[in-house]
Amino acid sequence: MKSFEDFRFICEKLNKTHDEDSQSKLWNYFIANSENTKVRDLILNGEIEDAEKEIKKEVEKAKGDSNHPLNFKNAGDEEFAKATGRQSSDEEPYNNFLDDSVSGLMALAGQKKLRSAVEKGLPSRVTGSGTAELSKKFKSAGGVDRTPKGDLEVYDPDNSKYRVGVSMKKGAGAQLASAEGGEIKGMYKVAAKESVKKFHGDKSKEERQKIEKEIMNDAERLSAIGRLQKSSGEAQDVDKQKQSLKNVSQGISDRLLDKYPQFERLLSQVATTGKGKFKGNQGTAGIVLTGKNKSKEATAKSAEQQKSAKPRLALPKGKNRPGNLKIDYRPGEEKSRQSTFSDFSKQASTAQKALSDAEREQADARVVTNNGKRVRRQHVANFLQNNPDVAQQHAARQAAAAQAVDNAQKSVADIQSRAAQAREKTKPQPAPQQQPEPTKPEAPQPQVKQEPVPVPKPEEKKKKKPQSELQKRMYAAGEKLGLE
């Protein structure tokens, strides 16, 4: 176990004016501090309210004690902006982060996955700016981003295999993933492998490979269209072309999820936990911590319980950047993915607009220009032959535009087909006509001599057989009175 002086050194290294650093610092002071186990003992005994009061009292005390490890003055100068260095104005946000992190500490300490860590007094450290080794599966698809999914981790200094990553989110507006190019393909490959294993195990090997290939083909398309957004500066209307390409990408993504709805869940899990992306347990996040806000205290839950979110294709983040795929963080209840006719109408409208834009882009791509001036049709062939660079760019634009039109046409056709199927399902179905049950041929009966049926006399015809006790009594009374 580390001594108090060792802990002071940890605090100096982690003491930044960021929520993850503040969170890690409080954990180390109140959970991993072997010199003062009061708070840890209260938590383990289930005295949560008393533990929280003790933490708040100690934090407040630290603000006024320049010798306290949690005090602002003990933060290292390198932890602030290099240009200006430590400023007196940094103290207030620093203290605010400490106050808010109290709620986060209580949420983490109550998480089942960290129970043994609390019992052992294990330390934590910030990992968000570090790197982790990628899996072969992820790298083979083109993924290169080694940033861990956890912003901090609780670890065992004596056991390198033990670690629990914590992904910190500030609530609505946060993201589970923002991926470009190879990162998209890497995420899709991990999720595709898991998808065929979990949901298509009853199919043949050839069928499973076909499904995985279909998913990866769409991932390749999304990545390629993202790159086209990066190079669309050559278009006459750059913003318009980027938006058009983004719409085509969204159509590809939505169509895949409509066909394989479980894939959304698996992709969200890869984005949340990093499982399958990194080699072994390193870099993964097992807990999602949502920070405190004005109306709610912090919450910590297992990453496996994180709500899924539909991938959202977005415009490039800046100049010379490709388009990207985002998976938003959903702290609230997950919405149903069941489509309505209103949804179909909106999707059809968006897809039709994307088709119109793509066709217009295709028409523009056929035009050959020389330094902004249009080359006459009869001179195009000679001009391209004499200018191979322009010819190559022209061919690339035409191919991209043709692919965009093809994708948009497929998207429109698919949406129209699904809308027709949905309408067909909601039509009232006529009640099935009951068919008479086929009668079994009766076994031949032995012939019996028919006795003549006695013909009733006219007076007997008038008498009816009583059907109930009441009718019997009425009939008897009538006979006594001589009534027929």
CSV table of C-alpha atoms in Angstrom, one decimal:
chain,number,residue,atom,x,y,z
A,1,MET,CA,0.0,0.0,0.0
A,2,LYS,CA,1.3,3.5,-0.9
A,3,SER,CA,2.2,5.9,1.9
A,4,PHE,CA,0.7,9.3,2.4
A,5,GLU,CA,3.8,10.9,0.8
A,6,ASP,CA,3.4,8.6,-2.2
A,7,PHE,CA,-0.2,9.7,-2.4
A,8,ARG,CA,0.8,13.4,-2.2
A,9,PHE,CA,2.9,12.7,-5.3
A,10,ILE,CA,0.0,11.1,-7.1
A,11,CYS,CA,-2.2,14.1,-6.3
A,12,GLU,CA,0.4,16.5,-7.8
A,13,LYS,CA,0.5,14.5,-11.0
A,14,LEU,CA,-3.3,14.2,-11.4
A,15,ASN,CA,-4.3,17.5,-10.0
A,16,LYS,CA,-5.6,19.2,-13.2
A,17,THR,CA,-8.7,21.4,-13.7
A,18,HIS,CA,-10.5,18.6,-15.6
A,19,ASP,CA,-13.3,16.4,-14.3
A,20,GLU,CA,-11.4,13.1,-14.8
A,21,ASP,CA,-8.3,14.4,-12.9
A,22,SER,CA,-10.5,15.7,-10.1
A,23,GLN,CA,-12.4,12.4,-10.0
A,24,SER,CA,-9.2,10.3,-9.8
A,25,LYS,CA,-7.8,12.5,-7.2
A,26,LEU,CA,-10.7,12.2,-4.8
A,27,TRP,CA,-10.7,8.4,-5.3
A,28,ASN,CA,-7.1,8.2,-4.4
A,29,TYR,CA,-7.4,10.5,-1.3
A,30,PHE,CA,-10.5,8.8,0.2
A,31,ILE,CA,-10.3,5.2,-1.1
A,32,ALA,CA,-6.6,4.5,-1.7
A,33,ASN,CA,-5.3,6.5,1.3
A,34,SER,CA,-3.9,4.0,3.8
A,35,GLU,CA,-3.3,6.8,6.3
A,36,ASN,CA,-7.0,7.7,6.6
A,37,THR,CA,-9.6,4.9,6.0
A,38,LYS,CA,-12.5,6.6,7.7
A,39,VAL,CA,-14.5,7.2,4.5
A,40,ARG,CA,-13.7,3.8,3.1
A,41,ASP,CA,-14.8,2.1,6.3
A,42,LEU,CA,-18.1,4.1,6.3
A,43,ILE,CA,-18.8,3.0,2.7
A,44,LEU,CA,-18.1,-0.6,3.4
A,45,ASN,CA,-20.4,-0.6,6.4
A,46,GLY,CA,-23.2,0.8,4.3
A,47,GLU,CA,-23.2,4.2,6.0
A,48,ILE,CA,-23.3,6.1,2.7
A,49,GLU,CA,-24.8,9.4,3.9
A,50,ASP,CA,-22.2,9.7,6.7
A,51,ALA,CA,-19.4,8.9,4.2
A,52,GLU,CA,-20.6,11.7,1.8
A,53,LYS,CA,-20.8,14.2,4.7
A,54,GLU,CA,-17.2,13.3,5.7
A,55,ILE,CA,-16.0,13.8,2.1
A,56,LYS,CA,-17.7,17.1,1.7
A,57,LYS,CA,-16.3,18.3,5.0
A,58,GLU,CA,-12.7,17.3,4.0
A,59,VAL,CA,-13.0,18.9,0.6
A,60,GLU,CA,-14.2,22.2,2.1
A,61,LYS,CA,-11.3,22.0,4.6
A,62,ALA,CA,-8.8,21.5,1.8
A,63,LYS,CA,-9.9,24.7,0.0
A,64,GLY,CA,-8.6,26.8,3.0
A,65,ASP,CA,-5.5,24.7,3.8
A,66,SER,CA,-2.5,25.4,1.5
A,67,ASN,CA,-0.8,22.3,2.9
A,68,HIS,CA,-3.6,19.9,2.1
A,69,PRO,CA,-2.9,17.6,-0.9
A,70,LEU,CA,-6.3,18.6,-2.5
A,71,ASN,CA,-5.6,22.3,-2.3
A,72,PHE,CA,-5.3,24.4,-5.5
A,73,LYS,CA,-1.8,25.6,-4.6
A,74,ASN,CA,-0.5,22.0,-4.6
A,75,ALA,CA,-1.3,21.5,-8.3
A,76,GLY,CA,1.7,21.4,-10.6
A,77,ASP,CA,2.3,24.4,-12.9
A,78,GLU,CA,2.6,22.0,-15.9
A,79,GLU,CA,-1.0,21.1,-15.4
A,80,PHE,CA,-2.2,24.5,-16.5
A,81,ALA,CA,-2.0,26.4,-19.9
A,82,LYS,CA,1.6,26.5,-21.0
A,83,ALA,CA,1.3,30.0,-22.4
A,84,THR,CA,-0.1,31.7,-19.3
A,85,GLY,CA,0.8,29.2,-16.6
A,86,ARG,CA,-1.2,29.0,-13.3
A,87,GLN,CA,-3.6,31.9,-12.9
A,88,SER,CA,-5.5,32.9,-9.8
A,89,SER,CA,-8.7,32.7,-11.9
A,90,ASP,CA,-8.1,28.9,-12.2
A,91,GLU,CA,-8.8,28.3,-8.5
A,92,GLU,CA,-12.6,28.7,-8.7
A,93,PRO,CA,-13.1,26.2,-11.5
A,94,TYR,CA,-10.6,23.9,-9.8
A,95,ASN,CA,-12.7,23.9,-6.6
A,96,ASN,CA,-15.9,23.5,-8.5
A,97,PHE,CA,-14.6,20.3,-10.1
A,98,LEU,CA,-13.7,19.0,-6.6
A,99,ASP,CA,-17.3,19.7,-5.4
A,100,ASP,CA,-18.9,18.0,-8.4
A,101,SER,CA,-16.6,15.0,-8.2
A,102,VAL,CA,-17.9,14.2,-4.7
A,103,SER,CA,-21.1,12.9,-6.3
A,104,GLY,CA,-19.1,10.9,-8.8
A,105,LEU,CA,-17.0,9.3,-6.1
A,106,MET,CA,-20.1,8.1,-4.3
A,107,ALA,CA,-21.5,6.7,-7.5
A,108,LEU,CA,-18.3,4.8,-8.3
A,109,ALA,CA,-17.9,3.5,-4.7
A,110,GLY,CA,-21.4,2.0,-4.9
A,111,GLN,CA,-20.7,0.2,-8.2
A,112,LYS,CA,-20.5,-3.6,-7.9
A,113,LYS,CA,-17.6,-3.9,-10.2
A,114,LEU,CA,-15.5,-1.7,-7.9
A,115,ARG,CA,-16.5,-3.3,-4.6
A,116,SER,CA,-13.3,-5.3,-4.3
A,117,ALA,CA,-11.3,-2.3,-5.3
A,118,VAL,CA,-12.8,-0.3,-2.4
A,119,GLU,CA,-12.2,-3.2,0.0
A,120,LYS,CA,-8.5,-3.4,-1.0
A,121,GLY,CA,-8.0,0.4,-1.3
A,122,LEU,CA,-6.8,0.2,-4.9
A,123,PRO,CA,-5.7,3.5,-6.6
A,124,SER,CA,-6.9,5.1,-9.8
A,125,ARG,CA,-5.2,7.1,-12.6
A,126,VAL,CA,-6.2,9.1,-15.6
A,127,THR,CA,-5.8,7.2,-18.9
A,128,GLY,CA,-7.8,9.2,-21.5
A,129,SER,CA,-4.6,10.8,-23.0
A,130,GLY,CA,-2.7,7.5,-23.1
A,131,THR,CA,-2.6,4.7,-25.6
A,132,ALA,CA,-3.5,1.0,-25.6
A,133,GLU,CA,-2.5,-1.9,-27.9
A,134,LEU,CA,-5.1,-2.6,-30.6
A,135,SER,CA,-6.3,-6.1,-31.5
A,136,LYS,CA,-5.3,-7.8,-34.8
A,137,LYS,CA,-8.9,-7.8,-35.8
A,138,PHE,CA,-9.3,-4.1,-35.5
A,139,LYS,CA,-6.0,-3.3,-37.1
A,140,SER,CA,-6.6,-5.6,-40.1
A,141,ALA,CA,-9.7,-3.5,-41.0
A,142,GLY,CA,-7.6,-0.2,-41.0
A,143,GLY,CA,-8.2,1.0,-37.4
A,144,VAL,CA,-5.3,3.0,-35.9
A,145,ASP,CA,-6.8,5.0,-33.0
A,146,ARG,CA,-5.2,3.7,-29.8
A,147,THR,CA,-7.0,6.1,-27.4
A,148,PRO,CA,-8.5,4.2,-24.5
A,149,LYS,CA,-12.2,4.2,-24.0
A,150,GLY,CA,-11.8,4.9,-20.3
A,151,ASP,CA,-10.9,8.4,-19.1
A,152,LEU,CA,-9.5,6.9,-15.9
A,153,GLU,CA,-9.0,3.4,-14.5
A,154,VAL,CA,-8.9,1.7,-11.1
A,155,TYR,CA,-5.9,-0.7,-11.1
A,156,ASP,CA,-3.9,-3.0,-8.8
A,157,PRO,CA,-0.2,-2.1,-8.7
A,158,ASP,CA,0.6,-5.7,-7.7
A,159,ASN,CA,-1.5,-7.3,-10.4
A,160,SER,CA,-1.2,-6.0,-13.9
A,161,LYS,CA,-4.2,-8.0,-15.1
A,162,TYR,CA,-6.6,-6.1,-12.8
A,163,ARG,CA,-8.1,-2.9,-14.1
A,164,VAL,CA,-11.5,-1.4,-14.4
A,165,GLY,CA,-11.8,1.5,-17.0
A,166,VAL,CA,-14.3,4.3,-16.3
A,167,SER,CA,-15.7,6.3,-19.2
A,168,MET,CA,-16.8,9.7,-18.0
A,169,LYS,CA,-19.7,11.5,-19.7
A,170,LYS,CA,-21.3,14.8,-19.0
A,171,GLY,CA,-24.8,13.8,-20.1
A,172,ALA,CA,-26.7,14.7,-23.2
A,173,GLY,CA,-24.4,16.0,-26.0
A,174,ALA,CA,-21.6,13.6,-25.2
A,175,GLN,CA,-20.6,10.9,-27.7
A,176,LEU,CA,-19.6,7.2,-27.5
A,177,ALA,CA,-17.7,7.4,-30.8
A,178,SER,CA,-16.7,9.9,-33.5
A,179,ALA,CA,-14.9,7.7,-36.1
A,180,GLU,CA,-13.3,8.4,-39.5
A,181,GLY,CA,-12.0,6.1,-42.3
A,182,GLY,CA,-10.3,3.1,-40.8
A,183,GLU,CA,-11.8,3.6,-37.4
A,184,ILE,CA,-15.3,3.1,-38.9
A,185,LYS,CA,-14.2,-0.1,-40.6
A,186,GLY,CA,-12.5,-1.4,-37.5
A,187,MET,CA,-15.6,-0.8,-35.4
A,188,TYR,CA,-17.8,-2.5,-38.0
A,189,LYS,CA,-15.5,-5.5,-38.3
A,190,VAL,CA,-15.5,-6.1,-34.5
A,191,ALA,CA,-19.3,-5.7,-34.3
A,192,ALA,CA,-19.8,-7.9,-37.5
A,193,LYS,CA,-17.8,-10.8,-36.0
A,194,GLU,CA,-19.9,-10.6,-32.8
A,195,SER,CA,-23.1,-10.3,-34.8
A,196,VAL,CA,-22.7,-13.5,-36.9
A,197,LYS,CA,-21.6,-15.3,-33.7
A,198,LYS,CA,-24.5,-14.2,-31.5
A,199,PHE,CA,-27.4,-14.0,-34.0
A,200,HIS,CA,-26.6,-16.2,-37.0
A,201,GLY,CA,-25.0,-19.2,-35.4
A,202,ASP,CA,-27.7,-21.4,-36.9
A,203,LYS,CA,-26.7,-20.5,-40.4
A,204,SER,CA,-24.1,-22.2,-42.5
A,205,LYS,CA,-20.5,-21.0,-42.7
A,206,GLU,CA,-21.1,-19.6,-46.2
A,207,GLU,CA,-24.2,-17.6,-45.0
A,208,ARG,CA,-22.3,-16.2,-42.0
A,209,GLN,CA,-19.4,-15.1,-44.2
A,210,LYS,CA,-21.9,-13.5,-46.7
A,211,ILE,CA,-23.5,-11.5,-43.9
A,212,GLU,CA,-20.1,-10.3,-42.5
A,213,LYS,CA,-19.0,-9.4,-46.0
A,214,GLU,CA,-22.2,-7.4,-46.6
A,215,ILE,CA,-21.6,-5.4,-43.4
A,216,MET,CA,-18.0,-4.7,-44.3
A,217,ASN,CA,-18.9,-3.6,-47.8
A,218,ASP,CA,-21.2,-1.0,-46.3
A,219,ALA,CA,-18.4,0.0,-43.9
A,220,GLU,CA,-16.1,0.5,-46.9
A,221,ARG,CA,-18.7,2.6,-48.6
A,222,LEU,CA,-19.1,4.8,-45.6
A,223,SER,CA,-15.3,5.3,-45.3
A,224,ALA,CA,-15.0,6.0,-49.0
A,225,ILE,CA,-17.8,8.6,-49.0
A,226,GLY,CA,-16.2,10.2,-46.0
A,227,ARG,CA,-13.0,10.6,-48.0
A,228,LEU,CA,-14.9,12.1,-50.9
A,229,GLN,CA,-16.2,14.8,-48.5
A,230,LYS,CA,-12.6,15.6,-47.7
A,231,SER,CA,-11.8,16.2,-51.4
A,232,SER,CA,-15.0,17.9,-52.4
A,233,GLY,CA,-13.3,21.3,-52.4
A,234,GLU,CA,-13.1,20.9,-56.2
A,235,ALA,CA,-16.9,21.0,-56.5
A,236,GLN,CA,-18.7,24.2,-57.6
A,237,ASP,CA,-20.8,24.1,-54.4
A,238,VAL,CA,-18.7,22.5,-51.7
A,239,ASP,CA,-21.2,22.6,-48.8
A,240,LYS,CA,-23.9,21.3,-51.0
A,241,GLN,CA,-21.9,18.3,-52.2
A,242,LYS,CA,-20.7,17.5,-48.7
A,243,GLN,CA,-24.3,17.5,-47.5
A,244,SER,CA,-25.4,15.3,-50.4
A,245,LEU,CA,-22.7,12.8,-49.7
A,246,LYS,CA,-23.6,12.8,-46.0
A,247,ASN,CA,-27.2,12.0,-46.9
A,248,VAL,CA,-26.1,9.1,-49.1
A,249,SER,CA,-24.0,7.7,-46.2
A,250,GLN,CA,-26.9,7.9,-43.8
A,251,GLY,CA,-29.1,6.0,-46.2
A,252,ILE,CA,-26.5,3.2,-46.4
A,253,SER,CA,-26.2,3.0,-42.6
A,254,ASP,CA,-30.0,3.1,-42.0
A,255,ARG,CA,-30.6,0.4,-44.6
A,256,LEU,CA,-28.1,-1.9,-43.0
A,257,LEU,CA,-29.7,-1.5,-39.5
A,258,ASP,CA,-33.2,-2.1,-40.9
A,259,LYS,CA,-31.9,-5.4,-42.2
A,260,TYR,CA,-29.9,-6.3,-39.2
A,261,PRO,CA,-31.4,-4.4,-36.2
A,262,GLN,CA,-29.3,-6.2,-33.6
A,263,PHE,CA,-26.2,-4.7,-35.2
A,264,GLU,CA,-27.0,-1.3,-33.7
A,265,ARG,CA,-26.6,-2.7,-30.2
A,266,LEU,CA,-23.3,-4.4,-30.9
A,267,LEU,CA,-21.8,-1.4,-32.6
A,268,SER,CA,-22.9,0.8,-29.6
A,269,GLN,CA,-21.2,-1.7,-27.3
A,270,VAL,CA,-17.9,-1.5,-29.2
A,271,ALA,CA,-18.1,2.3,-29.1
A,272,THR,CA,-18.8,2.2,-25.3
A,273,THR,CA,-16.5,-0.5,-24.0
A,274,GLY,CA,-13.8,-0.9,-26.7
A,275,LYS,CA,-14.1,-4.7,-26.2
A,276,GLY,CA,-12.6,-6.4,-29.3
A,277,LYS,CA,-10.9,-3.1,-30.4
A,278,PHE,CA,-8.1,-3.5,-27.9
A,279,LYS,CA,-5.9,-6.4,-27.1
A,280,GLY,CA,-7.1,-8.0,-23.9
A,281,ASN,CA,-8.5,-5.8,-21.2
A,282,GLN,CA,-6.3,-2.8,-21.7
A,283,GLY,CA,-8.0,0.3,-23.0
A,284,THR,CA,-11.5,-0.9,-22.4
A,285,ALA,CA,-14.2,0.7,-20.2
A,286,GLY,CA,-16.3,-1.4,-17.8
A,287,ILE,CA,-18.2,1.5,-16.2
A,288,VAL,CA,-19.9,4.6,-17.6
A,289,LEU,CA,-19.9,7.5,-15.1
A,290,THR,CA,-22.4,10.4,-15.9
A,291,GLY,CA,-21.3,13.5,-14.1
A,292,LYS,CA,-23.4,15.6,-11.8
A,293,ASN,CA,-25.5,18.4,-13.3
A,294,LYS,CA,-27.9,21.0,-11.8
A,295,SER,CA,-30.9,18.6,-11.6
A,296,LYS,CA,-29.2,15.2,-11.0
A,297,GLU,CA,-26.5,13.6,-9.0
A,298,ALA,CA,-23.8,11.6,-10.8
A,299,THR,CA,-24.6,8.0,-11.8
A,300,ALA,CA,-22.3,5.0,-12.5
A,301,LYS,CA,-23.5,1.9,-14.3
A,302,SER,CA,-22.0,-1.1,-16.0
A,303,ALA,CA,-20.9,-0.4,-19.6
A,304,GLU,CA,-23.0,-3.4,-20.7
A,305,GLN,CA,-26.1,-1.6,-19.6
A,306,GLN,CA,-25.4,1.5,-21.7
A,307,LYS,CA,-28.3,2.4,-24.0
A,308,SER,CA,-27.8,1.9,-27.8
A,309,ALA,CA,-27.8,4.7,-30.3
A,310,LYS,CA,-28.3,4.8,-34.0
A,311,PRO,CA,-25.1,5.8,-35.9
A,312,ARG,CA,-25.3,9.3,-37.2
A,313,LEU,CA,-23.2,10.3,-40.2
A,314,ALA,CA,-21.8,13.8,-39.9
A,315,LEU,CA,-20.0,16.5,-42.0
A,316,PRO,CA,-16.2,16.9,-41.7
A,317,LYS,CA,-15.0,18.5,-38.5
A,318,GLY,CA,-12.8,20.9,-40.4
A,319,LYS,CA,-10.9,21.7,-43.6
A,320,ASN,CA,-9.1,18.7,-45.2
A,321,ARG,CA,-11.0,16.3,-42.9
A,322,PRO,CA,-13.2,13.4,-44.1
A,323,GLY,CA,-16.8,12.9,-43.0
A,324,ASN,CA,-17.3,10.9,-39.8
A,325,LEU,CA,-19.7,8.6,-38.1
A,326,LYS,CA,-20.9,9.5,-34.6
A,327,ILE,CA,-22.7,7.4,-31.9
A,328,ASP,CA,-24.3,9.7,-29.4
A,329,TYR,CA,-24.4,9.0,-25.7
A,330,ARG,CA,-28.0,8.4,-24.5
A,331,PRO,CA,-28.2,8.7,-20.7
A,332,GLY,CA,-32.1,8.5,-20.8
A,333,GLU,CA,-34.5,5.9,-21.9
A,334,GLU,CA,-33.9,4.3,-25.3
A,335,LYS,CA,-36.5,5.1,-27.9
A,336,SER,CA,-38.2,2.4,-29.9
A,337,ARG,CA,-36.9,1.8,-33.4
A,338,GLN,CA,-40.3,0.8,-34.7
A,339,SER,CA,-40.9,2.8,-37.8
A,340,THR,CA,-44.2,4.6,-38.5
A,341,PHE,CA,-45.6,5.8,-41.8
A,342,SER,CA,-44.5,9.3,-40.8
A,343,ASP,CA,-41.0,8.0,-40.4
A,344,PHE,CA,-41.2,6.4,-43.8
A,345,SER,CA,-42.4,9.6,-45.3
A,346,LYS,CA,-39.5,11.6,-43.8
A,347,GLN,CA,-37.0,9.0,-44.9
A,348,ALA,CA,-38.4,8.9,-48.4
A,349,SER,CA,-38.3,12.7,-48.6
A,350,THR,CA,-34.7,12.8,-47.4
A,351,ALA,CA,-33.7,9.9,-49.8
A,352,GLN,CA,-35.4,11.6,-52.7
A,353,LYS,CA,-33.6,14.8,-52.0
A,354,ALA,CA,-30.3,13.0,-51.8
A,355,LEU,CA,-31.1,11.3,-55.2
A,356,SER,CA,-31.8,14.7,-56.8
A,357,ASP,CA,-28.6,16.2,-55.3
A,358,ALA,CA,-26.6,13.2,-56.5
A,359,GLU,CA,-28.0,13.4,-60.0
A,360,ARG,CA,-27.2,17.1,-60.1
A,361,GLU,CA,-23.6,16.3,-58.9
A,362,GLN,CA,-23.4,13.7,-61.6
A,363,ALA,CA,-24.3,16.2,-64.3
A,364,ASP,CA,-21.8,18.7,-62.9
A,365,ALA,CA,-19.1,15.9,-62.9
A,366,ARG,CA,-19.5,15.4,-66.6
A,367,VAL,CA,-18.3,19.0,-67.2
A,368,VAL,CA,-14.6,19.4,-67.9
A,369,THR,CA,-13.0,22.7,-67.0
A,370,ASN,CA,-9.6,24.3,-67.7
A,371,ASN,CA,-8.7,26.7,-64.9
A,372,GLY,CA,-12.4,27.3,-64.2
A,373,LYS,CA,-13.3,27.7,-67.9
A,374,ARG,CA,-15.5,25.1,-69.5
A,375,VAL,CA,-13.9,23.1,-72.2
A,376,ARG,CA,-16.0,22.8,-75.4
A,377,ARG,CA,-17.5,19.4,-76.0
A,378,GLN,CA,-15.7,18.8,-79.3
A,379,HIS,CA,-12.3,19.5,-77.6
A,380,VAL,CA,-12.8,17.5,-74.4
A,381,ALA,CA,-11.1,14.3,-75.6
A,382,ASN,CA,-8.0,16.1,-76.8
A,383,PHE,CA,-7.8,18.2,-73.7
A,384,LEU,CA,-8.0,15.2,-71.4
A,385,GLN,CA,-5.4,13.3,-73.4
A,386,ASN,CA,-3.0,16.2,-73.1
A,387,ASN,CA,-3.7,16.8,-69.4
A,388,PRO,CA,-3.5,13.4,-67.6
A,389,ASP,CA,-3.8,14.9,-64.1
A,390,VAL,CA,-7.1,16.7,-65.0
A,391,ALA,CA,-8.3,13.5,-66.7
A,392,GLN,CA,-7.6,11.5,-63.6
A,393,GLN,CA,-9.5,14.0,-61.4
A,394,HIS,CA,-12.3,14.1,-63.9
A,395,ALA,CA,-12.7,10.3,-63.9
A,396,ALA,CA,-12.6,10.2,-60.1
A,397,ARG,CA,-15.4,12.8,-59.9
A,398,GLN,CA,-17.5,10.9,-62.4
A,399,ALA,CA,-17.0,7.6,-60.6
A,400,ALA,CA,-17.9,9.2,-57.2
A,401,ALA,CA,-21.0,10.9,-58.6
A,402,ALA,CA,-22.1,7.7,-60.3
A,403,GLN,CA,-21.7,5.7,-57.0
A,404,ALA,CA,-23.6,8.4,-55.1
A,405,VAL,CA,-26.5,8.2,-57.6
A,406,ASP,CA,-26.5,4.4,-57.5
A,407,ASN,CA,-26.6,4.5,-53.6
A,408,ALA,CA,-29.3,7.1,-53.6
A,409,GLN,CA,-31.5,5.1,-56.0
A,410,LYS,CA,-31.1,2.0,-54.0
A,411,SER,CA,-32.0,3.9,-50.8
A,412,VAL,CA,-35.2,5.4,-52.4
A,413,ALA,CA,-36.2,2.0,-53.8
A,414,ASP,CA,-35.6,0.3,-50.5
A,415,ILE,CA,-37.6,2.8,-48.5
A,416,GLN,CA,-40.5,2.7,-50.9
A,417,SER,CA,-40.4,-1.1,-50.8
A,418,ARG,CA,-40.5,-1.1,-46.9
A,419,ALA,CA,-43.3,1.4,-46.9
A,420,ALA,CA,-45.4,-0.7,-49.2
A,421,GLN,CA,-44.7,-3.8,-47.1
A,422,ALA,CA,-45.7,-1.9,-43.9
A,423,ARG,CA,-48.9,-0.7,-45.6
A,424,GLU,CA,-49.7,-4.2,-46.7
A,425,LYS,CA,-49.3,-5.5,-43.1
A,426,THR,CA,-51.7,-2.9,-41.7
A,427,LYS,CA,-54.5,-3.6,-44.2
A,428,PRO,CA,-57.5,-5.3,-42.6
A,429,GLN,CA,-57.5,-8.9,-43.6
A,430,PRO,CA,-60.8,-10.7,-44.6
A,431,ALA,CA,-61.9,-13.2,-42.1
A,432,PRO,CA,-61.0,-16.7,-43.3
A,433,GLN,CA,-63.9,-18.7,-44.7
A,434,GLN,CA,-64.6,-21.8,-42.7
A,435,GLN,CA,-64.4,-24.8,-44.9
A,436,PRO,CA,-66.7,-27.7,-44.0
A,437,GLU,CA,-64.9,-30.5,-42.4
A,438,PRO,CA,-64.6,-33.5,-44.7
A,439,THR,CA,-66.9,-36.2,-43.6
A,440,LYS,CA,-65.6,-39.6,-43.1
A,441,PRO,CA,-67.3,-42.4,-45.1
A,442,GLU,CA,-69.6,-44.3,-42.8
A,443,ALA,CA,-69.1,-47.9,-42.4
A,444,PRO,CA,-71.8,-50.0,-44.1
A,445,GLN,CA,-74.6,-50.8,-41.7
A,446,PRO,CA,-76.4,-54.1,-41.7
A,447,GLN,CA,-79.8,-53.8,-43.4
A,448,VAL,CA,-82.7,-54.0,-41.0
A,449,LYS,CA,-86.2,-54.6,-42.1
A,450,GLN,CA,-88.1,-51.3,-41.9
A,451,GLU,CA,-91.2,-51.4,-39.9
A,452,PRO,CA,-94.1,-49.3,-41.2
A,453,VAL,CA,-94.3,-46.0,-39.3
A,454,PRO,CA,-97.7,-45.6,-37.7
A,455,VAL,CA,-99.6,-42.6,-39.0
A,456,PRO,CA,-100.9,-40.4,-36.2
A,457,LYS,CA,-104.6,-39.8,-36.0
A,458,PRO,CA,-105.8,-36.2,-36.7
A,459,GLU,CA,-106.6,-35.7,-33.0
A,460,GLU,CA,-103.1,-36.9,-32.0
A,461,LYS,CA,-101.5,-34.4,-34.4
A,462,LYS,CA,-103.0,-31.5,-32.4
A,463,LYS,CA,-101.4,-32.7,-29.2
A,464,LYS,CA,-97.8,-31.4,-28.7
A,465,LYS,CA,-95.3,-33.0,-26.5
A,466,PRO,CA,-94.6,-30.7,-23.5
A,467,GLN,CA,-91.1,-29.3,-23.4
A,468,SER,CA,-90.8,-28.3,-19.7
A,469,GLU,CA,-92.3,-28.9,-16.3
A,470,LEU,CA,-94.4,-25.8,-16.6
A,471,GLN,CA,-95.8,-26.9,-19.9
A,472,LYS,CA,-96.6,-30.4,-18.5
A,473,ARG,CA,-98.6,-28.8,-15.6
A,474,MET,CA,-100.5,-26.5,-18.0
A,475,TYR,CA,-101.3,-29.4,-20.3
A,476,ALA,CA,-102.6,-31.6,-17.4
A,477,ALA,CA,-104.8,-28.7,-16.1
A,478,GLY,CA,-106.3,-28.3,-19.6
A,479,GLU,CA,-107.2,-32.0,-19.8
A,480,LYS,CA,-109.0,-31.8,-16.4
A,481,LEU,CA,-111.1,-28.8,-17.7
A,482,GLY,CA,-111.9,-30.7,-20.9
A,483,LEU,CA,-109.8,-28.4,-23.1
A,484,GLU,CA,-108.2,-29.7,-26.3
